[in-house]
Amino acid sequence: MEIKRGIPVSPGIAIGPALILDPEGVRVPQRLVEACQVQEEVHRLRSALAAAARDARSSQQKVDHQLGRQFGAIFAAHAVLLEDATLEQEIVDLILKQHHAAEYAVSQVVRRAIKRFSDFGEQHFMASRVADLRDIERSILYHLSNQRRESLRHLRQQAIVLAHDLTPSETAELDPTFVQGFATESGGRTSHTAIMAGALQIPAVVGIGPFLDDLAGGDLVIVDGNDGLLIIAPDPHTLARYQAARSELISLASQQHSQLRDLPACTRDGVEITLLGNIEFPHESQNCIERGAVGVGLYRTEFLYLGRQTDPSEEEHFEAYKDVIHTMGAKRPIVIRTLDLGADKFPPNRVSQYPERNPFLGLRSVRFCLRNLTLFKTQLRAILRASAFGNVRVMFPMVSTLLELRQCKMLLAEVKEDLDEEGIPFDRDLQVGTMIEVPSAAIMADQLAREVDFFSIGTNDLVQYTLAADRSNEQVASLYSAADPAVLKLIQQVVQAANRQHIEVNVCGEMSADPIFTLLLLGMGLRTLSITPHNIPVVKKVIRSVSLTDAERTAQEALQLETARDVTNFLREQTRRLVPDVLH
Amino acid sequence: MQAQPLIERVTIANPQGLHLRPATILAITAQKFVSDIWLIASGQRINGKSLWELISLGAACGTELIVEVVGSDAPLALAAVVDILSTASPEEDMDSLSPG
């Protein structure tokens, strides 16, 4: 038995066999395969090489067409390399003779070539071609990992998913009914894994540090999402203890939910707060209903795009939206957020790609949509069509300037005209909102507020961009805090701007789901929160235990504090005082 | 019956050497012939149909190579390969890079 400690990000206990995902990217660990799997590895390699060569050919045609043949030629060279018999033989030899996994063999062979190139010397004309070799390696590895994901999609038994980190596209392909829990080596409270686990309401522990070498797929593991533990191969005593705790938790939770679900989210002095749910997949709207959400405040639509070779059709969008309307009913609001992904999340053959040194500051989200109008308009059409069937609203993510917002609205107007001409019904008064998650948008909130019906403050990105700290980088993660006074000032400005223009405003980031911030947000003037369904009961409990006077006093005092730590400590103290049993 | 190899000595004329693009053209051209095509330089024997091997040669401008061709279309293959190696900038010929 081995016990590993990490950060608990989603409560509960899961017990089951381990399913291990390989670390992503080019840092392939040395991995060997069993003798009986060698032929399978060779087969995987060959189909990955063929797929990578096809990608290169299609990039060549695209670039030939867009920029001219002299630019496409580089991809022709890549394709010829990917089809090269000698290259294939070198990799196959490593698999056959050394029993290397295909990924590792590819990296070894490419690395040897890179070494050879750099041995020619820096001035040598081949030294600058190292980037081409890395490109080829990346492309082969991409297709190899795609194959693995393929098998993930076919997961047909309950398992606990263990990984270095989970990418959005990997999680999008997991069938949630078979995933009992997550444990990852890296990541923090706001990592994608944490969000997913919250959405799926399964236990998760992240930031454990290296552990994947310590176990094999199929080993029995326990994920303790309450105390942040991963237990590998538990002894019979521990296993029995956890099994008992798990059944107790389940009965307790269902009892609490049914008690709270039908009670209003009202403060002690009678102020009603609107609690909406954040969802990632259509089936989660059921969780919203079960937890007492009065609508969907954030319907992320990325799952429609991920893990596939073609863009989703208008019908696929439409069906996914109709699905949620069907569950939520025609009256409850459903805020659909348009695609919020970086170009780096798409396979290279689907969108034109330029290497980005800094994807977080690059072509992503609405910026990407405004450069890929067909893709964008398809989604807008489907949203508009769905609006004929329910209380649908549209929301644009990552707007950083007024001009971007206007472009989005102009496109929406164009699509409306098209639908009108075709005689297709839609809601003419479809409400339009914008996410406030870039500091520039928060600063310009007064101007933006005049042109939209509502704001939704996306605190995850707002915190990241305000403090210039990547939340998944352990070295700087401590800077990343929603409690930072700089973040609070921006949120306050946004709420005030929305109030001045009489538009709705809500918070839909992780911050709104953390009960420690509920008092503060209420006190700052927020009357709507959009929360991962799992946390609705706990936030509702805080709301029902406090008065608006408590909240306003807390906010006033918190906004005077100078550091994130002071704010966090103060809020914890206040929350504990007013709602004693809500925080761990 | 093993045919006699055709051999010719050639000096790389491209000012940038046998870099990625001329090597690609060379490999694609070589692949069109049934004959085996070998390049011999600095003690290495390289398959002229393999771009992977060609680029690992890293042959600079002025490098002397021996081209060795064996097979039924050897004379044509030899002429084509020598032509590419001894031309200053074969990349003008972009058509040869088109797929198919």
XYZ file of C-alpha atoms in Angstrom:
684
model
C 0.000 0.000 0.000
C 1.201 3.476 -0.799
C -0.417 6.787 0.135
C 0.182 9.915 -1.951
C -0.931 13.354 -0.914
C -2.263 16.039 -3.276
C -4.770 18.851 -3.512
C -8.400 17.789 -3.049
C -10.447 19.527 -5.764
C -13.656 17.550 -5.810
C -14.974 15.752 -2.740
C -16.017 12.142 -2.352
C -14.408 8.724 -2.355
C -13.815 6.500 -5.366
C -12.532 2.950 -5.285
C -11.655 1.106 -8.483
C -9.087 -0.095 -11.006
C -6.530 2.423 -12.323
C -6.616 3.606 -15.912
C -3.347 5.373 -16.739
C -3.066 8.052 -19.426
C 0.386 8.777 -20.788
C 1.893 12.174 -20.232
C 1.105 14.410 -23.165
C 3.504 16.256 -25.379
C 7.005 15.405 -26.441
C 8.477 14.539 -23.062
C 7.931 10.874 -23.609
C 9.038 8.732 -20.687
C 11.114 5.642 -21.347
C 8.553 2.956 -21.737
C 8.836 -0.626 -22.738
C 6.178 -2.934 -24.017
C 5.696 -6.653 -23.482
C 7.047 -8.978 -26.184
C 3.516 -9.935 -27.182
C 2.630 -6.282 -27.821
C 5.530 -5.548 -30.152
C 3.629 -6.236 -33.372
C 0.784 -4.070 -32.145
C 3.242 -1.212 -31.527
C 4.633 -1.539 -35.054
C 1.117 -1.428 -36.392
C 0.342 1.695 -34.334
C 3.517 3.327 -35.623
C 2.698 2.618 -39.266
C -0.772 4.054 -39.065
C 0.480 7.121 -37.154
C 3.160 7.720 -39.822
C 0.558 7.423 -42.560
C -1.831 9.787 -40.790
C 0.945 12.314 -40.138
C 1.965 12.170 -43.816
C -1.635 12.798 -44.844
C -1.716 15.845 -42.560
C 1.472 17.168 -44.124
C 0.056 16.705 -47.622
C -3.097 18.536 -46.741
C -1.103 21.359 -45.107
C 0.951 21.511 -48.289
C -2.115 21.911 -50.461
C -3.557 24.548 -48.173
C -0.335 26.556 -48.037
C 0.314 26.115 -51.774
C -3.047 27.620 -52.341
C -2.834 30.421 -49.792
C 0.782 31.518 -49.957
C 2.296 29.941 -53.035
C 4.192 26.809 -53.849
C 7.549 27.797 -52.475
C 5.935 27.861 -49.003
C 4.026 24.622 -49.411
C 7.245 22.851 -50.372
C 8.287 22.578 -46.744
C 5.276 20.397 -46.000
C 6.015 18.334 -49.088
C 9.411 17.638 -47.528
C 7.720 16.671 -44.251
C 5.397 14.294 -46.086
C 8.307 12.669 -47.942
C 10.125 12.232 -44.626
C 7.069 10.745 -42.936
C 6.800 8.229 -45.777
C 10.511 7.466 -45.742
C 11.279 3.751 -45.560
C 14.584 4.252 -43.742
C 13.019 6.403 -41.039
C 10.287 3.847 -40.515
C 12.815 1.018 -40.376
C 14.915 2.795 -37.745
C 11.882 3.234 -35.506
C 10.597 -0.294 -36.127
C 14.032 -1.677 -35.218
C 13.862 -0.008 -31.805
C 10.403 -1.420 -31.211
C 11.337 -4.937 -32.326
C 14.780 -5.188 -30.766
C 14.506 -2.992 -27.672
C 10.758 -3.470 -27.072
C 10.319 0.299 -26.946
C 6.819 1.715 -27.013
C 6.132 3.403 -30.349
C 6.165 6.895 -28.791
C 9.504 6.361 -27.142
C 11.040 4.824 -30.262
C 9.932 7.803 -32.352
C 11.456 10.257 -29.915
C 14.706 8.298 -29.772
C 15.135 8.220 -33.532
C 14.249 11.869 -34.020
C 16.524 12.869 -31.171
C 19.428 10.979 -32.723
C 18.885 12.894 -35.960
C 18.716 16.205 -34.115
C 21.995 15.331 -32.424
C 23.529 14.576 -35.820
C 22.326 17.907 -37.183
C 23.748 19.839 -34.278
C 27.033 17.930 -34.590
C 27.392 19.532 -38.027
C 27.887 22.801 -36.137
C 25.781 25.885 -35.602
C 26.765 27.443 -38.903
C 25.876 24.384 -40.913
C 22.906 24.709 -43.253
C 21.142 21.730 -41.662
C 21.268 23.193 -38.137
C 18.233 25.333 -38.895
C 16.248 22.266 -39.932
C 16.012 20.940 -36.380
C 12.626 22.649 -36.128
C 11.390 20.510 -39.022
C 12.439 17.361 -37.203
C 10.620 18.469 -34.053
C 7.566 19.207 -36.143
C 7.611 15.729 -37.587
C 8.084 14.180 -34.184
C 5.206 16.174 -32.754
C 2.951 15.159 -35.604
C 3.683 11.433 -35.221
C 3.247 11.616 -31.451
C 0.006 13.478 -31.909
C -1.395 10.657 -33.997
C -0.053 8.011 -31.651
C -1.761 9.648 -28.709
C -4.934 10.006 -30.754
C -4.984 6.244 -31.079
C -4.729 5.919 -27.342
C -7.602 8.316 -26.911
C -9.515 6.220 -29.344
C -9.265 3.373 -26.904
C -10.264 5.724 -24.075
C -13.469 6.402 -25.870
C -14.115 2.711 -25.810
C -13.725 2.517 -22.060
C -16.399 0.032 -21.069
C -15.826 -0.556 -17.411
C -15.660 1.607 -14.341
C -12.189 3.005 -13.740
C -10.264 5.729 -11.965
C -8.360 7.875 -14.445
C -4.756 8.634 -13.500
C -2.657 11.007 -15.586
C 0.112 13.539 -15.486
C -2.485 16.109 -16.413
C -5.746 15.845 -18.276
C -6.236 17.931 -21.386
C -9.653 19.266 -22.322
C -9.758 17.060 -25.399
C -8.948 13.944 -23.401
C -11.613 14.602 -20.846
C -14.107 15.434 -23.582
C -13.702 11.920 -24.909
C -14.121 10.121 -21.634
C -17.492 8.567 -21.135
C -18.411 10.047 -17.761
C -20.536 7.077 -16.803
C -17.422 4.931 -16.585
C -15.118 7.361 -14.802
C -15.264 7.101 -11.034
C -12.525 9.561 -10.147
C -9.413 11.452 -11.233
C -5.935 11.765 -9.806
C -3.224 13.770 -11.555
C 0.429 14.505 -10.981
C 0.162 18.192 -11.806
C -2.568 20.810 -11.786
C -4.133 23.021 -9.160
C -7.506 24.016 -7.821
C -8.567 25.637 -11.076
C -7.025 23.181 -13.518
C -9.162 21.633 -16.185
C -9.203 18.350 -14.282
C -10.653 20.124 -11.263
C -13.359 21.786 -13.335
C -14.234 18.522 -15.057
C -14.343 16.580 -11.807
C -16.607 19.229 -10.319
C -18.846 19.073 -13.376
C -19.029 15.293 -13.289
C -19.356 15.335 -9.508
C -16.688 12.718 -9.038
C -13.840 12.795 -6.537
C -10.519 14.207 -7.723
C -7.078 14.893 -6.318
C -4.551 16.926 -8.325
C -0.989 18.177 -7.871
C 0.152 14.899 -6.349
C 3.625 14.948 -7.908
C 5.149 11.992 -9.743
C 3.373 8.702 -9.033
C 2.611 7.143 -12.413
C 5.783 5.047 -12.291
C 4.634 3.486 -9.028
C 1.700 1.559 -10.404
C 0.361 -0.282 -13.395
C -2.953 -0.063 -15.190
C -5.579 -2.169 -13.424
C -4.101 -1.740 -9.933
C -6.721 -1.074 -7.296
C -6.642 2.562 -6.142
C -8.657 4.813 -3.858
C -9.147 8.504 -4.562
C -10.037 10.348 -1.385
C -11.312 13.720 -2.600
C -12.035 14.907 0.934
C -8.527 14.647 2.326
C -6.636 14.831 -0.974
C -5.215 11.316 -0.942
C -4.445 8.736 -3.591
C -4.026 5.280 -2.112
C -2.333 2.715 -4.331
C -3.019 -0.981 -3.668
C -4.775 -0.443 -0.309
C -4.460 -3.135 2.375
C -7.685 -4.951 3.342
C -8.171 -2.869 6.479
C -7.888 0.491 4.636
C -10.092 -0.772 1.842
C -12.828 -1.793 4.276
C -12.619 1.558 6.070
C -13.009 3.466 2.807
C -15.832 1.275 1.564
C -17.759 2.051 4.747
C -17.016 5.781 4.524
C -18.115 5.821 0.901
C -21.557 4.362 1.501
C -22.070 6.755 4.415
C -21.147 9.762 2.265
C -23.538 8.746 -0.466
C -26.549 8.528 1.838
C -25.628 11.785 3.594
C -25.276 13.701 0.334
C -28.594 12.609 -1.108
C -30.283 13.569 2.162
C -28.782 17.085 2.142
C -29.590 17.751 -1.486
C -33.215 16.843 -1.251
C -33.550 19.065 1.818
C -31.960 22.110 0.216
C -33.110 21.694 -3.361
C -36.571 23.151 -3.030
C -35.698 25.915 -0.586
C -35.179 29.402 -2.067
C -31.670 30.927 -2.212
C -32.737 33.781 0.024
C -30.667 35.687 2.565
C -31.999 36.017 6.111
C -33.217 39.518 5.300
C -35.131 38.332 2.263
C -32.868 39.148 -0.684
C -33.272 36.514 -3.357
C -30.154 35.322 -5.136
C -30.359 33.600 -8.510
C -28.271 30.432 -8.613
C -27.473 29.102 -12.063
C -25.455 26.043 -13.051
C -22.291 25.767 -15.177
C -22.318 22.803 -17.506
C -19.952 21.238 -19.983
C -22.076 18.411 -21.385
C -25.811 18.350 -22.137
C -26.510 15.558 -19.642
C -25.275 17.772 -16.808
C -28.394 19.903 -17.073
C -29.991 17.083 -15.101
C -27.526 17.825 -12.275
C -28.598 21.474 -12.405
C -32.211 20.489 -11.838
C -31.309 18.034 -9.086
C -29.280 20.637 -7.234
C -31.926 23.310 -7.537
C -30.379 25.639 -10.156
C -32.929 27.964 -11.739
C -31.132 27.916 -15.082
C -27.837 27.344 -16.866
C -25.534 30.342 -16.507
C -22.691 28.911 -18.524
C -23.026 26.205 -21.141
C -19.511 25.531 -22.397
C -19.593 24.258 -25.958
C -16.004 23.125 -26.452
C -16.937 19.452 -26.155
C -18.600 19.725 -29.562
C -15.273 20.562 -31.201
C -12.764 18.423 -29.367
C -11.398 15.027 -30.236
C -12.659 14.919 -33.799
C -11.355 15.508 -37.266
C -14.120 17.728 -38.628
C -15.990 20.730 -37.279
C -19.394 20.020 -35.776
C -22.322 20.601 -38.099
C -25.097 23.076 -37.415
C -27.365 20.123 -36.646
C -24.964 18.719 -34.067
C -24.849 22.102 -32.305
C -28.608 22.426 -32.536
C -29.244 18.953 -31.126
C -26.875 19.559 -28.193
C -28.657 22.815 -27.368
C -32.122 21.319 -27.791
C -31.081 18.547 -25.445
C -30.420 21.057 -22.653
C -33.613 23.005 -23.406
C -35.498 19.734 -23.190
C -34.172 19.056 -19.682
C -34.348 22.630 -18.392
C -37.727 23.467 -19.909
C -38.627 26.432 -22.093
C -38.689 28.991 -19.272
C -35.380 28.584 -17.470
C -32.536 30.705 -18.891
C -29.732 28.893 -20.716
C -26.625 30.918 -21.483
C -24.692 29.344 -24.345
C -21.089 30.447 -24.554
C -19.572 30.398 -28.016
C -16.417 28.403 -28.661
C -13.692 29.176 -26.117
C -10.613 27.312 -27.337
C -7.178 28.207 -28.606
C -6.062 27.392 -32.137
C -3.557 25.075 -30.454
C -6.393 22.776 -29.390
C -7.306 21.928 -32.965
C -5.537 19.337 -35.090
C -3.268 21.170 -37.548
C -5.252 19.990 -40.553
C -8.451 21.633 -39.337
C -7.314 25.220 -38.962
C -4.386 27.152 -40.348
C -1.811 27.231 -37.630
C 1.092 29.391 -36.818
C 3.326 28.400 -33.980
C 2.419 30.527 -30.978
C 5.047 31.382 -28.447
C 2.372 32.298 -25.976
C -0.971 30.616 -26.659
C -2.700 32.206 -23.652
C -2.074 35.571 -25.259
C -2.652 34.263 -28.750
C -5.326 33.360 -31.210
C -7.948 31.838 -28.990
C -11.587 31.968 -28.112
C -13.543 34.783 -29.790
C -10.387 35.967 -31.571
C -10.128 32.563 -33.178
C -13.836 32.593 -34.074
C -13.565 35.995 -35.715
C -10.839 34.540 -37.955
C -12.858 31.401 -38.728
C -16.167 32.874 -39.721
C -17.726 29.743 -41.180
C -17.158 27.871 -37.953
C -18.409 30.823 -35.909
C -21.524 31.464 -37.987
C -22.463 27.775 -37.879
C -22.557 27.961 -34.106
C -24.448 31.276 -34.056
C -27.038 29.880 -36.460
C -27.607 26.864 -34.247
C -27.884 29.035 -31.117
C -30.405 31.300 -32.826
C -32.411 28.339 -34.080
C -32.438 26.867 -30.575
C -33.661 30.208 -29.205
C -37.026 29.523 -30.815
C -37.497 26.669 -28.344
C -36.401 28.093 -25.019
C -34.993 30.961 -23.000
C -31.638 30.857 -24.756
C -28.991 33.570 -24.443
C -25.675 33.884 -26.217
C -22.413 34.894 -24.598
C -19.055 35.756 -26.159
C -15.906 34.708 -24.281
C -12.586 36.517 -23.954
C -13.742 39.782 -25.463
C -10.893 42.222 -24.909
C -12.015 45.286 -26.884
C -15.242 47.031 -27.764
C -14.472 46.454 -31.427
C -14.419 42.666 -30.972
C -17.791 42.780 -29.274
C -19.188 44.867 -32.127
C -17.822 42.432 -34.694
C -19.502 39.557 -32.859
C -22.788 41.410 -32.727
C -22.537 42.309 -36.392
C -22.060 38.660 -37.310
C -24.996 37.731 -35.135
C -27.106 40.314 -36.984
C -25.964 38.887 -40.333
C -26.925 35.381 -39.282
C -30.295 36.649 -38.097
C -30.865 38.194 -41.529
C -29.991 34.913 -43.213
C -32.444 33.032 -41.015
C -35.115 35.629 -41.726
C -34.626 35.198 -45.443
C -34.917 31.444 -45.078
C -38.011 31.828 -42.923
C -36.426 29.995 -39.973
C -37.807 31.067 -36.581
C -35.614 32.411 -33.764
C -35.965 34.659 -30.738
C -35.704 38.235 -32.032
C -34.911 39.519 -28.562
C -32.154 36.975 -27.957
C -30.129 38.392 -25.105
C -26.464 38.972 -25.816
C -23.817 38.954 -23.126
C -20.093 39.149 -22.859
C -17.683 37.457 -20.540
C -15.508 39.795 -18.545
C -12.303 37.842 -18.179
C -9.637 40.063 -19.677
C -8.516 43.066 -17.578
C -9.063 45.420 -20.540
C -12.729 44.407 -20.645
C -13.088 44.972 -16.904
C -11.517 48.408 -17.243
C -13.829 49.265 -20.173
C -16.888 47.757 -18.492
C -18.862 51.031 -18.642
C -18.537 51.177 -22.416
C -19.174 47.443 -22.917
C -22.235 47.569 -20.661
C -23.995 49.935 -23.075
C -23.847 47.333 -25.814
C -24.864 44.091 -24.122
C -27.724 42.697 -22.050
C -25.553 41.030 -19.435
C -22.042 40.468 -18.130
C -20.610 37.257 -16.832
C -17.364 37.610 -14.921
C -15.083 34.694 -15.720
C -12.821 34.789 -12.719
C -10.492 31.957 -13.754
C -9.083 33.874 -16.706
C -9.531 37.280 -15.085
C -7.281 36.198 -12.222
C -4.752 34.666 -14.585
C -4.526 37.732 -16.829
C -4.667 40.296 -14.035
C -1.841 38.708 -12.079
C -0.051 37.425 -15.181
C 0.243 34.020 -13.524
C -0.408 30.670 -15.167
C -2.477 28.678 -12.728
C -1.040 25.383 -13.882
C 2.566 26.463 -13.396
C 3.507 25.320 -9.933
C 6.315 27.887 -9.770
C 3.926 30.846 -9.938
C 0.628 29.269 -8.900
C 0.789 30.968 -5.501
C 0.350 34.342 -7.242
C -2.890 33.097 -8.725
C -5.638 33.997 -6.273
C -9.193 35.206 -6.769
C -8.826 36.902 -3.393
C -6.145 39.248 -4.662
C -7.147 42.879 -4.030
C -6.400 43.746 -7.676
C -8.940 41.160 -8.828
C -11.519 42.318 -6.283
C -11.164 45.929 -7.454
C -11.795 44.889 -11.063
C -14.841 42.820 -10.097
C -16.197 45.742 -8.112
C -15.765 48.080 -11.099
C -17.554 45.642 -13.379
C -20.489 45.225 -10.993
C -20.801 48.994 -10.598
C -20.687 49.542 -14.359
C -23.384 46.915 -14.897
C -25.575 48.523 -12.221
C -25.155 51.977 -13.760
C -26.329 50.653 -17.124
C -29.012 48.459 -15.539
C -27.770 45.244 -17.058
C -27.476 41.869 -15.360
C -24.134 40.689 -14.050
C -23.031 37.374 -12.634
C -19.855 35.570 -11.688
C -19.331 32.226 -13.403
C -15.737 31.321 -12.538
C -14.556 28.933 -9.853
C -14.764 31.809 -7.405
C -18.546 31.727 -7.392
C -18.572 28.049 -6.415
C -16.257 28.497 -3.428
C -18.369 29.163 -0.301
C -15.586 31.274 1.159
C -16.365 33.991 -1.427
C -20.162 33.942 -1.194
C -20.415 36.650 1.481
C -18.008 38.883 -0.403
C -19.752 38.522 -3.764
C -23.156 39.246 -2.275
C -21.734 42.224 -0.442
C -20.191 43.553 -3.641
C -23.651 43.670 -5.192
C -23.893 40.405 -7.093
C -27.369 38.864 -7.155
C -26.675 36.073 -9.629
C -24.025 33.371 -9.373
C -23.340 30.645 -11.881
C -21.847 27.612 -10.238
C -20.763 24.091 -11.012
C -23.948 22.170 -9.993
C -22.108 20.166 -7.387
C -21.488 23.271 -5.267
C -24.957 24.808 -5.495
C -26.139 23.293 -2.183
C -23.160 24.561 -0.178
C -23.370 28.081 -1.648
C -27.107 28.101 -1.078
C -26.509 27.125 2.502
C -24.241 30.141 3.022
C -26.772 32.475 1.360
C -29.567 31.211 3.578
C -27.470 31.644 6.729
C -26.398 35.268 6.262
C -28.026 38.663 5.853
C -27.198 41.203 3.187
C -26.002 43.519 5.968
C -23.455 40.861 7.016
C -22.364 40.510 3.419
C -21.999 44.231 2.765
C -20.009 44.755 5.924
C -17.745 41.850 5.024
C -17.194 43.172 1.489
C -16.451 46.667 2.703
C -13.823 45.433 5.074
C -12.352 42.895 2.644
C -11.880 45.573 0.002
C -9.696 47.532 2.404
C -7.225 44.671 2.809
C -3.920 44.729 0.989
C -2.945 41.150 0.237
C -4.645 38.023 -1.066
C -3.696 36.177 2.095
C -5.315 38.784 4.345
C -8.483 38.668 2.243
C -8.631 34.864 2.321
C -8.068 34.690 6.077
C -10.641 37.394 6.746
C -13.271 35.757 4.529
C -12.682 32.349 6.061
C -13.039 33.812 9.540
C -16.270 35.667 8.677
C -17.784 32.656 6.941
C -16.892 30.364 9.858
C -18.456 32.800 12.292
C -21.734 33.086 10.383
C -22.027 29.578 8.925
C -20.026 27.378 11.288
C -20.272 23.980 9.576
C -19.846 24.935 5.924
C -16.047 25.050 5.589
C -13.780 22.085 6.249
C 21.771 -11.532 -63.613
C 23.354 -8.644 -61.724
C 23.762 -5.644 -64.000
C 26.942 -3.651 -63.876
C 26.505 -0.459 -61.765
C 26.778 2.884 -63.524
C 29.017 5.263 -61.630
C 29.572 8.978 -61.921
C 31.454 11.480 -59.827
C 29.607 14.730 -59.167
C 30.197 17.928 -57.172
C 27.310 19.546 -55.304
C 26.658 22.881 -57.011
C 23.910 24.331 -54.833
C 25.486 27.150 -52.796
C 23.532 26.033 -49.724
C 24.549 22.409 -50.103
C 22.229 19.417 -50.090
C 19.732 21.073 -47.789
C 16.135 20.079 -47.196
C 14.573 21.278 -50.409
C 17.054 19.972 -53.001
C 17.267 16.747 -51.017
C 13.482 16.405 -51.227
C 13.578 16.929 -54.974
C 16.368 14.390 -55.252
C 14.506 11.772 -53.196
C 11.234 12.248 -55.077
C 13.046 12.033 -58.406
C 14.996 8.946 -57.353
C 11.815 7.233 -56.175
C 10.439 7.458 -59.706
C 13.023 4.978 -60.973
C 13.132 1.239 -60.406
C 16.905 1.214 -60.186
C 18.727 1.274 -56.868
C 20.414 4.638 -56.423
C 23.305 5.134 -54.006
C 25.270 8.193 -53.037
C 28.707 7.629 -51.593
C 30.513 10.365 -49.694
C 32.894 10.578 -46.749
C 32.780 6.836 -46.231
C 28.966 6.683 -46.092
C 26.720 4.879 -48.512
C 23.353 6.593 -48.702
C 20.123 5.422 -50.300
C 19.249 8.181 -52.785
C 15.546 7.390 -52.419
C 15.557 8.117 -48.701
C 15.188 11.760 -47.757
C 15.900 10.757 -44.162
C 19.337 9.433 -45.190
C 20.028 12.302 -47.587
C 19.553 15.007 -44.984
C 21.637 13.170 -42.442
C 24.526 13.387 -44.891
C 24.627 17.170 -44.525
C 26.696 17.511 -47.694
C 27.837 21.109 -48.306
C 28.394 22.928 -51.593
C 31.512 21.616 -53.300
C 31.317 18.185 -51.707
C 32.293 15.454 -54.112
C 29.951 12.478 -54.291
C 29.919 9.212 -56.168
C 26.550 8.292 -57.616
C 26.063 4.579 -58.167
C 22.996 3.287 -60.002
C 21.981 -0.318 -60.651
C 18.887 -1.414 -62.538
C 16.936 -1.504 -65.756
C 16.501 2.269 -66.048
C 19.958 3.070 -64.693
C 21.138 5.443 -67.460
C 18.067 7.681 -67.147
C 18.166 7.587 -63.345
C 21.851 8.471 -63.264
C 21.328 11.424 -65.592
C 18.415 12.746 -63.532
C 20.266 12.468 -60.208
C 23.470 13.991 -61.510
C 21.456 16.803 -63.032
C 19.908 17.715 -59.682
C 23.183 17.513 -57.777
C 25.109 19.585 -60.278
C 22.453 22.280 -60.738
C 22.852 25.439 -58.666
C 19.208 25.835 -57.611
C 16.952 22.926 -58.450
C 14.196 24.304 -56.226
C 12.919 26.374 -59.118
C 11.297 23.159 -60.188
C 8.460 23.208 -57.694
C 6.184 21.042 -59.784
C 8.103 17.973 -58.798
C 6.983 18.515 -55.201
C 3.310 18.237 -55.925
C 1.607 15.184 -54.520
C 1.076 12.129 -56.667
